[in-house]
CSV table of N, CA and C in Angstrom, one decimal:
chain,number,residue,atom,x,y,z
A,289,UNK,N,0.9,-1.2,0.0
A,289,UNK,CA,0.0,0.0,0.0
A,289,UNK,C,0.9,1.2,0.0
A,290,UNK,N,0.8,2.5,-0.6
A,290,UNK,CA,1.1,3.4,-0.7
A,290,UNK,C,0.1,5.0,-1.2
A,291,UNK,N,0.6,5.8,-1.1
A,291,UNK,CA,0.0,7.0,-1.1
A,291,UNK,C,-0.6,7.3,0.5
A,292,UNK,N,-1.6,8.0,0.6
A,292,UNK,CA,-2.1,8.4,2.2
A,292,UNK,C,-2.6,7.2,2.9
A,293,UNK,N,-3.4,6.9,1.9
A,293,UNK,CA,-3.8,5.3,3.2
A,293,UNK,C,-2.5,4.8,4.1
A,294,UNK,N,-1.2,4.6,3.1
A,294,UNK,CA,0.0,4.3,4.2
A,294,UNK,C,0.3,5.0,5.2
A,295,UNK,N,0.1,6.6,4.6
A,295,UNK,CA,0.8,7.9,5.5
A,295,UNK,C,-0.3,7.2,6.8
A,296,UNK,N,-1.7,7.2,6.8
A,296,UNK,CA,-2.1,7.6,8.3
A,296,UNK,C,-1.6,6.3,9.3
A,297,UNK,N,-1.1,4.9,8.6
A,297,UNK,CA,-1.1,4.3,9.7
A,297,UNK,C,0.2,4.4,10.2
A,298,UNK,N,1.4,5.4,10.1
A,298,UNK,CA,2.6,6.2,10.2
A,298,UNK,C,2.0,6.3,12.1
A,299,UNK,N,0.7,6.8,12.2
A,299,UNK,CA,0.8,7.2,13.8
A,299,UNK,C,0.9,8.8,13.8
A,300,UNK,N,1.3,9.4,13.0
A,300,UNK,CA,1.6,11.2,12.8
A,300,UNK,C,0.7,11.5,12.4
A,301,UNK,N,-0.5,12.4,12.6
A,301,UNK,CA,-1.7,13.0,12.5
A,301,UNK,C,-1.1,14.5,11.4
A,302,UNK,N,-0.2,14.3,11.6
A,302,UNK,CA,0.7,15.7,10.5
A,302,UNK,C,0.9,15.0,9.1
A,303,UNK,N,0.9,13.7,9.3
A,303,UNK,CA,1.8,13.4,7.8
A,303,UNK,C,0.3,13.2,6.9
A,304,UNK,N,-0.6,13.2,7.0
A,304,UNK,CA,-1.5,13.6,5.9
A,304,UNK,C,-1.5,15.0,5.2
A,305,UNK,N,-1.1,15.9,6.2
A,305,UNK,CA,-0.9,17.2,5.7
A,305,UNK,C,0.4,17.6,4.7
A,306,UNK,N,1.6,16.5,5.4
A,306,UNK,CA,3.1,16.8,4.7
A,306,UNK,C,2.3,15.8,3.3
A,307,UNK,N,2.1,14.9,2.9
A,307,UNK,CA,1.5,14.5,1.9
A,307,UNK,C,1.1,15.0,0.9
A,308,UNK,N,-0.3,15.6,1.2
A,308,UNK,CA,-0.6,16.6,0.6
A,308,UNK,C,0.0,17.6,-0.1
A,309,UNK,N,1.1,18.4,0.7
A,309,UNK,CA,2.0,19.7,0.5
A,309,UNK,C,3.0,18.7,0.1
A,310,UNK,N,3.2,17.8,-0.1
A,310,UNK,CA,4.6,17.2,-1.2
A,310,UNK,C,3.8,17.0,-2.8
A,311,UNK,N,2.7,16.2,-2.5
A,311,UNK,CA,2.0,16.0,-4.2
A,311,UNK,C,1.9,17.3,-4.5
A,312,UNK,N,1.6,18.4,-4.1
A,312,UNK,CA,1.7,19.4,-4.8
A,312,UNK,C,2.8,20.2,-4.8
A,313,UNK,N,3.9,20.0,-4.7
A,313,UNK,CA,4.8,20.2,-4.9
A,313,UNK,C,6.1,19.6,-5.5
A,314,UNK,N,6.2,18.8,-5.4
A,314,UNK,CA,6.7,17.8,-5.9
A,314,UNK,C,7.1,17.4,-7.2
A,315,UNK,N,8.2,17.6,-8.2
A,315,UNK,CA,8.0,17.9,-9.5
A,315,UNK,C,8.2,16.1,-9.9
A,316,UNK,N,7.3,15.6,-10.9
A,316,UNK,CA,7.4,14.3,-11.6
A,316,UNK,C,8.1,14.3,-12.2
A,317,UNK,N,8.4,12.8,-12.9
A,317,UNK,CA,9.1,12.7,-14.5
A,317,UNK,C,10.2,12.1,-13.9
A,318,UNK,N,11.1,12.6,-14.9
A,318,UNK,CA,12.9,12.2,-15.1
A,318,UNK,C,13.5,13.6,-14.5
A,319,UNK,N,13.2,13.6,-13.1
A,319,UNK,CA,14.1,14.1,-12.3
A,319,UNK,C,14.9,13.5,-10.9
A,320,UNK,N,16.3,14.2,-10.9
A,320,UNK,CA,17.2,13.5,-9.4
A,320,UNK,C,16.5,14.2,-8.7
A,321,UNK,N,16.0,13.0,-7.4
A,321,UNK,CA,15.9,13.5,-5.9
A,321,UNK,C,16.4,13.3,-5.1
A,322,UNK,N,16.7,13.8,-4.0
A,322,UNK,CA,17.2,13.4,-2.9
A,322,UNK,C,16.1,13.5,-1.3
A,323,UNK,N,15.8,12.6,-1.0
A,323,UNK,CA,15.0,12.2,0.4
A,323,UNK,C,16.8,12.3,1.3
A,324,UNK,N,16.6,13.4,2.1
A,324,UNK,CA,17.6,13.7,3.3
A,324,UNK,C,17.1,13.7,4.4
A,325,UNK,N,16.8,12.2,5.2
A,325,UNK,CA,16.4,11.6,6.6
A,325,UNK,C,14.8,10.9,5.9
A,326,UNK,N,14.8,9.9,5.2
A,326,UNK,CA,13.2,9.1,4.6
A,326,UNK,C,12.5,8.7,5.6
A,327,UNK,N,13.1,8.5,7.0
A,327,UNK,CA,12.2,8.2,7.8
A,327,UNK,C,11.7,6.2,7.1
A,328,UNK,N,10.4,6.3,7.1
A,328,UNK,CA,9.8,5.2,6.7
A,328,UNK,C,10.0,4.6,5.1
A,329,UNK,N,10.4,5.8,4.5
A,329,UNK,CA,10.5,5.8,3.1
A,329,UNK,C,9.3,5.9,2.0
A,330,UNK,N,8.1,6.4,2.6
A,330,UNK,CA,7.1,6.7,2.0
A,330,UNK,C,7.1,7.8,0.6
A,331,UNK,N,7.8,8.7,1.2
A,331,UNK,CA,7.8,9.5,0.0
A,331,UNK,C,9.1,9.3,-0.9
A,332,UNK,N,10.1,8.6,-0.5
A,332,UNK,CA,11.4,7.9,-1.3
A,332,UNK,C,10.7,7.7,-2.4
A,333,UNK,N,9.2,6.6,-2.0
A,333,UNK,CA,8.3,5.6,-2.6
A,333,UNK,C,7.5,6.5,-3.6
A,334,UNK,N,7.0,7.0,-3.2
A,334,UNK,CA,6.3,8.3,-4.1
A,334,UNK,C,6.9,8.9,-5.2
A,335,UNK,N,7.9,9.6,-4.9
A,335,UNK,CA,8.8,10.0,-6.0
A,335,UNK,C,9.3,9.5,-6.9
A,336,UNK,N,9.4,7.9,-6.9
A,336,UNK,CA,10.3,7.2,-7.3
A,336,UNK,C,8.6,6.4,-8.2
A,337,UNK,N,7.5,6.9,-8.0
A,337,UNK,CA,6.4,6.2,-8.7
A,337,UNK,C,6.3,6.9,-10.0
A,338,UNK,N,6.3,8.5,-9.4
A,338,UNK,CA,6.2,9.6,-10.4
A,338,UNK,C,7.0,9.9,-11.5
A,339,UNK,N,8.0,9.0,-11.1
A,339,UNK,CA,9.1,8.7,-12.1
A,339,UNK,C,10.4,9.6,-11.7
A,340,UNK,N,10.3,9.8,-10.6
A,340,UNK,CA,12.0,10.6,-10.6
A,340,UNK,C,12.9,9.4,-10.0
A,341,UNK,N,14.0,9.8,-10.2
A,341,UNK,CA,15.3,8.9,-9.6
A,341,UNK,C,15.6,9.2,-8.5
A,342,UNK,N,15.8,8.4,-7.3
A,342,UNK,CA,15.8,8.5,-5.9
A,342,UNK,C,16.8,8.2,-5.3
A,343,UNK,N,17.6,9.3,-4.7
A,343,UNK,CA,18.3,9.2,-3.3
A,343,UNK,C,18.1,9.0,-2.2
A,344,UNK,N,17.8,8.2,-1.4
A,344,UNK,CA,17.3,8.2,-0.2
A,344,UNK,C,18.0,8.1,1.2
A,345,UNK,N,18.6,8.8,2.1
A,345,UNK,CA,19.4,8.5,2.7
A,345,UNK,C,19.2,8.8,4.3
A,346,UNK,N,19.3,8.0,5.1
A,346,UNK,CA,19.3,7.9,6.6
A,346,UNK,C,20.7,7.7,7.8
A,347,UNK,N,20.3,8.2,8.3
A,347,UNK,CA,21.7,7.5,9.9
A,347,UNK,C,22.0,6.3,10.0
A,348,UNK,N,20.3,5.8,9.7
A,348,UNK,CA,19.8,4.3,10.4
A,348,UNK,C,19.8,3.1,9.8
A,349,UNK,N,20.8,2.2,9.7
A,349,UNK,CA,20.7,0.2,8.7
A,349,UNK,C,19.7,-0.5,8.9
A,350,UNK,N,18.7,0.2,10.2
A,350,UNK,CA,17.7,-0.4,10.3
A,350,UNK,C,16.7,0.1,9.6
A,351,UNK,N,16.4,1.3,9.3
A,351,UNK,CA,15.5,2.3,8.4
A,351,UNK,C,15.9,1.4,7.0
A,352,UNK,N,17.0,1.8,6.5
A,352,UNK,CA,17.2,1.5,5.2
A,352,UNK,C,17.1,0.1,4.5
A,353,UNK,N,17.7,-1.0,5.5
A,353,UNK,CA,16.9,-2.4,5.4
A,353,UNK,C,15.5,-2.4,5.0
A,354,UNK,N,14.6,-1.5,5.9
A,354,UNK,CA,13.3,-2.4,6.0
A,354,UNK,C,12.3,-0.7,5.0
A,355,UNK,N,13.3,-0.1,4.9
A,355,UNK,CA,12.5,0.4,3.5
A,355,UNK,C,13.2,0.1,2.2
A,356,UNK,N,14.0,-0.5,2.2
A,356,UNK,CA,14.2,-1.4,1.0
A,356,UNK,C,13.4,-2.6,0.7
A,357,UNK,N,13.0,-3.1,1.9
A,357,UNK,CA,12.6,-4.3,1.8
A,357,UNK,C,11.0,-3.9,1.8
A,358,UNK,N,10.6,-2.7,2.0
A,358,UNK,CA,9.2,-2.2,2.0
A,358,UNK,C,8.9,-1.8,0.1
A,359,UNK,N,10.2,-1.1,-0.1
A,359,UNK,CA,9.9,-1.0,-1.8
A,359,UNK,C,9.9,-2.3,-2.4
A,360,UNK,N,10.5,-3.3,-2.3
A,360,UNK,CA,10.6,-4.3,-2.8
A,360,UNK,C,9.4,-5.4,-3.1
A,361,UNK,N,8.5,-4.7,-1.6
A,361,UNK,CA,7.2,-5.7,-1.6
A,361,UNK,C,6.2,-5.1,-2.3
A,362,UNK,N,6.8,-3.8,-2.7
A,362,UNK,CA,5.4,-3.0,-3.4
A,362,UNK,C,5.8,-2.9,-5.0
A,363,UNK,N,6.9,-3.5,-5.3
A,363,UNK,CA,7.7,-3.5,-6.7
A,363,UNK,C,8.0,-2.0,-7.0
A,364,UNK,N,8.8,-1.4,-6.3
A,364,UNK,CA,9.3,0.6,-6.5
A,364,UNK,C,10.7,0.1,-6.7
A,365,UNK,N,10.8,0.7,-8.7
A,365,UNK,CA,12.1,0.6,-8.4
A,365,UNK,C,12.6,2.1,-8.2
A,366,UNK,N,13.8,2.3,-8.7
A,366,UNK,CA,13.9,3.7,-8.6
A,366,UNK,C,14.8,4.5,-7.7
A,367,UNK,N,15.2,4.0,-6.8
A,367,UNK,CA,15.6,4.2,-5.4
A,367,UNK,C,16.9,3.8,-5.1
A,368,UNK,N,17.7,4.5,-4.5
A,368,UNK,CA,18.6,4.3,-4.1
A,368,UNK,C,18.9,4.5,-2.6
A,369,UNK,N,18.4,3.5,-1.4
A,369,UNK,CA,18.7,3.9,0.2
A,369,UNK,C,19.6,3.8,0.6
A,370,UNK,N,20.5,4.5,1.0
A,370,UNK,CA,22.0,4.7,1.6
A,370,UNK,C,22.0,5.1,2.8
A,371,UNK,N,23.0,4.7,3.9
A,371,UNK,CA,22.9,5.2,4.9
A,371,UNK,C,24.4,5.9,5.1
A,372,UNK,N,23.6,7.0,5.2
A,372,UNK,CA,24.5,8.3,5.6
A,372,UNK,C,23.9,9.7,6.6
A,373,UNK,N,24.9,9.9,7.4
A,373,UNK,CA,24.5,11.0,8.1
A,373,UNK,C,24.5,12.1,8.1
A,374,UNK,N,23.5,12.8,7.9
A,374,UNK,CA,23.4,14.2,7.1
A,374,UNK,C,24.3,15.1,7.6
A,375,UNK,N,24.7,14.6,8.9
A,375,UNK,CA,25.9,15.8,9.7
A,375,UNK,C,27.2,15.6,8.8
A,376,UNK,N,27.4,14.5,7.7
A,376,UNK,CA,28.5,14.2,7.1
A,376,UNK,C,28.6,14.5,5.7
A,377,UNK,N,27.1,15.2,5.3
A,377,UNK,CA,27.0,15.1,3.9
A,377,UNK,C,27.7,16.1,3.2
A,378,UNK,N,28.6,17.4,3.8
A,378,UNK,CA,29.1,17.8,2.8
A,378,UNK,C,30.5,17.1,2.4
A,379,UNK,N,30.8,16.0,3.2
A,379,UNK,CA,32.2,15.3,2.5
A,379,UNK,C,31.6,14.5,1.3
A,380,UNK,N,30.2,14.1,1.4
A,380,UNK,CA,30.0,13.3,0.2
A,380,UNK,C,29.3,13.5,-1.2
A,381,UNK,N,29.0,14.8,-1.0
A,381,UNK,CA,28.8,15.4,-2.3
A,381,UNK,C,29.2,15.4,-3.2
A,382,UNK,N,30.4,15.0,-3.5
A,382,UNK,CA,30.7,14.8,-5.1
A,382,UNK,C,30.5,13.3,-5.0
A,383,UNK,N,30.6,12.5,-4.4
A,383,UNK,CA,29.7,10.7,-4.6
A,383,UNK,C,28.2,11.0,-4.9
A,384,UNK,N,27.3,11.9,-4.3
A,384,UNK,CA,25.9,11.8,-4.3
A,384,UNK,C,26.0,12.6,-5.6
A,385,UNK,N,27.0,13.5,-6.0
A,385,UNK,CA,26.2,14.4,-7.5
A,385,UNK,C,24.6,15.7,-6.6
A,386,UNK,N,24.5,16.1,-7.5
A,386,UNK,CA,23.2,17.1,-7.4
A,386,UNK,C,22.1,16.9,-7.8
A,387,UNK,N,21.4,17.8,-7.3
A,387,UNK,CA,19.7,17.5,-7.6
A,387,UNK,C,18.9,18.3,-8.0
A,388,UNK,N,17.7,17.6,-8.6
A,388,UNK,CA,17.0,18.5,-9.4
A,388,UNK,C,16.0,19.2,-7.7
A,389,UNK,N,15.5,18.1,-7.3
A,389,UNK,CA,14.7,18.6,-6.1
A,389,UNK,C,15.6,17.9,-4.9
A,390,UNK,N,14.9,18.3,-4.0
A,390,UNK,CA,15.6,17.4,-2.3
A,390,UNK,C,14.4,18.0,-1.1
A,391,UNK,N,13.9,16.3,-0.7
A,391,UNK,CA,13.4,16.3,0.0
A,391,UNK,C,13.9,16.6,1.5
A,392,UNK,N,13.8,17.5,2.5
A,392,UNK,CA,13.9,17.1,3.8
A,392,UNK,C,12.6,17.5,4.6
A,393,UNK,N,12.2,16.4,4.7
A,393,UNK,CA,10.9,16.8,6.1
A,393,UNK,C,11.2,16.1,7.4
A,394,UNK,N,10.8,16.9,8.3
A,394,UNK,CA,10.6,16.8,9.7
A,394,UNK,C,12.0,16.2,10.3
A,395,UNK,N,12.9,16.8,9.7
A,395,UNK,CA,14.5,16.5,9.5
A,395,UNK,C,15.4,17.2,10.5
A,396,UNK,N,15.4,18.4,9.9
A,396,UNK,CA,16.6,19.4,10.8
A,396,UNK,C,16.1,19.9,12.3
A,397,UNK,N,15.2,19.8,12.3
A,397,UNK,CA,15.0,19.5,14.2
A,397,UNK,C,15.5,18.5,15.2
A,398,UNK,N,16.2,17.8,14.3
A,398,UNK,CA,16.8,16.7,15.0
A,398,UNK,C,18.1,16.6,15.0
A,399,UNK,N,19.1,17.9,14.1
A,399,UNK,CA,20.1,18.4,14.4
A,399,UNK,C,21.0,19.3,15.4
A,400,UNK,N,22.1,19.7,15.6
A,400,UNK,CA,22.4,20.7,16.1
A,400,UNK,C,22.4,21.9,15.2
A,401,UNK,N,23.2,21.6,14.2
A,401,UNK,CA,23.4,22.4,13.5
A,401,UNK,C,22.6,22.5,12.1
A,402,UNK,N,21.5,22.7,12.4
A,402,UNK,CA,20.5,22.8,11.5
A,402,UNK,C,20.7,23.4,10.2
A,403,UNK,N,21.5,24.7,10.6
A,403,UNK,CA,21.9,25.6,9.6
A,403,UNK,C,22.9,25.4,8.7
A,404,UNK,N,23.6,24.7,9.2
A,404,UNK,CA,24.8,24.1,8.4
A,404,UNK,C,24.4,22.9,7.6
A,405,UNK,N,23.3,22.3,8.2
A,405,UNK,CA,22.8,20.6,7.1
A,405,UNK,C,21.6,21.7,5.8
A,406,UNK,N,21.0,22.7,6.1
A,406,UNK,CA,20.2,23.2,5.6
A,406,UNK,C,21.5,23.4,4.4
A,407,UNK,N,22.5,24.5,4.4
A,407,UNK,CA,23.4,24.6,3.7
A,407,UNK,C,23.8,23.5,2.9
A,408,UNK,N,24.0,22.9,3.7
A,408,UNK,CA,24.7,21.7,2.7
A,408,UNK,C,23.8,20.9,1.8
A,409,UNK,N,22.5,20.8,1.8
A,409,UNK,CA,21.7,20.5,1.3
A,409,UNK,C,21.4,21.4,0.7
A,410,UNK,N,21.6,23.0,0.4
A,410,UNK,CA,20.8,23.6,-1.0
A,410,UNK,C,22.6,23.4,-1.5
A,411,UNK,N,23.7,22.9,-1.1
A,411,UNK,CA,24.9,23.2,-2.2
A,411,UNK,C,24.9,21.9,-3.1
A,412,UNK,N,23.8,20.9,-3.2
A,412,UNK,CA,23.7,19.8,-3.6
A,412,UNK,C,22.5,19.9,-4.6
A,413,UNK,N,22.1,21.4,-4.8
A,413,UNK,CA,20.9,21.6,-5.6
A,413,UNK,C,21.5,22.3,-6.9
A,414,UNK,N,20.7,21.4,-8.1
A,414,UNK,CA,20.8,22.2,-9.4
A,414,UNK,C,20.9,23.9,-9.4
A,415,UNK,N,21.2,24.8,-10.2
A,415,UNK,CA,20.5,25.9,-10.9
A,415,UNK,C,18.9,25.4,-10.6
A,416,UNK,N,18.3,26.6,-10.4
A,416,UNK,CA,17.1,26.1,-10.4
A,416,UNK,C,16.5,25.2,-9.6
A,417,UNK,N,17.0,24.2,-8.9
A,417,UNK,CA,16.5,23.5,-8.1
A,417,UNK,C,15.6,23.8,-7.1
A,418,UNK,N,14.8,23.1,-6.2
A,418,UNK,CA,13.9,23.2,-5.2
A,418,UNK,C,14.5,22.7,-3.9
A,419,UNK,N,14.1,22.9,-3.1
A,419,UNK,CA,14.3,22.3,-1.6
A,419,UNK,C,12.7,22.8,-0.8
A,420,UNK,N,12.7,21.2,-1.0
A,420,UNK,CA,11.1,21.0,0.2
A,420,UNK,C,11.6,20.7,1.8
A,421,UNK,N,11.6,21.5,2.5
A,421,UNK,CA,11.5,21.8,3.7
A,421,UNK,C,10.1,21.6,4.7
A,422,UNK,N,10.2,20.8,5.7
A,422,UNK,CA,9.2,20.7,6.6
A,422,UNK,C,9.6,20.5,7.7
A,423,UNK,N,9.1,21.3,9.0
A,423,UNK,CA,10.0,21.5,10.2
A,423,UNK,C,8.5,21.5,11.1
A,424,UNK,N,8.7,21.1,12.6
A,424,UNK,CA,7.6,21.1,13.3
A,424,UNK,C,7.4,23.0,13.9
A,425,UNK,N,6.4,23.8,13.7
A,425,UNK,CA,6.6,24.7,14.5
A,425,UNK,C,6.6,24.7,16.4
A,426,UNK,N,7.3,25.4,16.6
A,426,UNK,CA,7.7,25.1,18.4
A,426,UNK,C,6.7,25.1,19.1
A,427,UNK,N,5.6,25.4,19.1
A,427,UNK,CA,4.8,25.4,19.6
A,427,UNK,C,3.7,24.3,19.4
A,428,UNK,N,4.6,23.4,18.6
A,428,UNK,CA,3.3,22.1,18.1
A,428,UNK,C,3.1,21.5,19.8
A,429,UNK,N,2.2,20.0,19.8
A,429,UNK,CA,1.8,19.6,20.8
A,429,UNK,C,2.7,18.2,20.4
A,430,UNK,N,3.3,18.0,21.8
A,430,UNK,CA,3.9,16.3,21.2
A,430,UNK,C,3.6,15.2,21.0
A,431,UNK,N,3.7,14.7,20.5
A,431,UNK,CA,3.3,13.4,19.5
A,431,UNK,C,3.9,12.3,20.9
A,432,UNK,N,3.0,11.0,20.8
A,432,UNK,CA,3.6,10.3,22.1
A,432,UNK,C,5.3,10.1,21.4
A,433,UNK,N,5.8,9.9,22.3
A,433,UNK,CA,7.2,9.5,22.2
A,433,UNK,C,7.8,10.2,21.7
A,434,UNK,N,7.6,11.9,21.5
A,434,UNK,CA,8.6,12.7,21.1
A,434,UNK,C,9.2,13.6,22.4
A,435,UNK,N,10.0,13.8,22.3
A,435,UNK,CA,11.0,14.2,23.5
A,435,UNK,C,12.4,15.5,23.1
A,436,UNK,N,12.6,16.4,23.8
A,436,UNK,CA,14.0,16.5,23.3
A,436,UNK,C,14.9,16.0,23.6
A,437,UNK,N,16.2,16.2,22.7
A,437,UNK,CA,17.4,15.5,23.7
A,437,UNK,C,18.2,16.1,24.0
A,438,UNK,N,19.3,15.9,24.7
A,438,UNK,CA,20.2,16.5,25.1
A,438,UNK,C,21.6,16.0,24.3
A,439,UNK,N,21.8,15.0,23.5
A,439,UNK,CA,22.7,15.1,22.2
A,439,UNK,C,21.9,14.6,21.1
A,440,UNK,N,22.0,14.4,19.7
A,440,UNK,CA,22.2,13.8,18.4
A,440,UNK,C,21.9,12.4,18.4
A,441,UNK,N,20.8,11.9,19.1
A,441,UNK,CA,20.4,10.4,19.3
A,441,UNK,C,19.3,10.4,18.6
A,442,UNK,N,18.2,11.1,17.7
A,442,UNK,CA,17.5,10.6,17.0
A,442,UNK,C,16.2,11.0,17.5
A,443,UNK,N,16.5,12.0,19.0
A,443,UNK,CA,15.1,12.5,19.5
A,443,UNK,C,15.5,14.5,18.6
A,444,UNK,N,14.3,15.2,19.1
A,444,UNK,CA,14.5,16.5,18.7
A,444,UNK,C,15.6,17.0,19.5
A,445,UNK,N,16.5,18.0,19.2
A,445,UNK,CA,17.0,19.1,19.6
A,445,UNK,C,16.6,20.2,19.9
A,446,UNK,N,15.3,20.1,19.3
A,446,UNK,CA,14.3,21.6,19.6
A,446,UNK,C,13.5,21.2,19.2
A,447,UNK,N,12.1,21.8,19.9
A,447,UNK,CA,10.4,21.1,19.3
A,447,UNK,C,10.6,21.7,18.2
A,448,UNK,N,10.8,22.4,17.9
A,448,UNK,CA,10.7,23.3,16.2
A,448,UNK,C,11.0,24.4,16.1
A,449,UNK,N,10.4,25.6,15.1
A,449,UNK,CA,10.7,26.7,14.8
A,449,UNK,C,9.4,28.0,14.6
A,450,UNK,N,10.2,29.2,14.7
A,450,UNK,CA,9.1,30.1,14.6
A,450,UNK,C,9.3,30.7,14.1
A,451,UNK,N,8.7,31.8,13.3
A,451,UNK,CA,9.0,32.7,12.4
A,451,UNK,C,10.2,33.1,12.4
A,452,UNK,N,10.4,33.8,13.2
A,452,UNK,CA,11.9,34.3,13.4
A,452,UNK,C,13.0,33.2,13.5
A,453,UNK,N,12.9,32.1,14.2
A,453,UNK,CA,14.0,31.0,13.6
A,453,UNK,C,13.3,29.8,13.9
């Protein structure tokens, strides 16, 4: 299963909304993407339907096993899941090449240095390119089992953001 029916059983009452604001934004066809943190790999899966070429990359061997093994069961080819840590990605940019678009949702809250993965991720973008950005605003309500942390373990560093930062 894929498209929203998959998003709601995710547990995130938000990811119907990020859904939505990806299909409409989201450019099709014979374009490079990059998914920077896939999470579940739902939208790796999506993009990769629409016919773009997929980067997909995570921290986690456990993410990336079982969303490989998740495209596999749904026959998505298209995809490329790598595990890499976004805090490392400006050494790897000339291996990853550039993009036409790049995905990061619900990503850079779970950094320190937010500003610097932000960076590094638009210097991996075409001319022209897009960067889809989704971030929780700070004042959201938490979702069971979200927490901040106090280092780079995979919980938030900050509930989110507000106009000003």
């Amino acid at each position: 299963m894929i498209g929203w029916p998959a998003l709601l059983l995710h547990g995130d009452p938000c990811v119907l909304d990020r859904w939505l604001w990806v299909r409409r934004h989201l450019w099709s066809g014979p374009v490079r993407t990059l998914d920077a943190g896939f999470g579940n790999g739902a939208f790796s899966m999506y993009a990769a339907r629409i016919g773009n070429e997929v980067v997909a990359l995570s921290f986690s061997a456990q993410e990336c096993d079982a969303a490989r093994a998740r495209a596999a069961r749904l026959g998505v080819k298209g995809i490329s899941f790598r595990m890499l840590d976004l805090r490392e990605l400006k050494s790897h940019g000339a291996e990853l090449g550039n993009f036409d678009q790049i995905m990061c949702l619900e990503t850079i809250e779970h950094l320190v240095d937010d500003e610097r993965a932000v960076a590094d991720l638009a210097s991996l973008l075409r001319p022209g390119g897009r960067l889809l950005l989704t971030t929780p605003s700070a004042d959201h309500r938490a979702l069971y089992g979200e927490r901040v942390s106090e280092s780079e373990d995979g919980g938030h560093m900050r509930w989110g953001y507000t106009p000003a930062r």
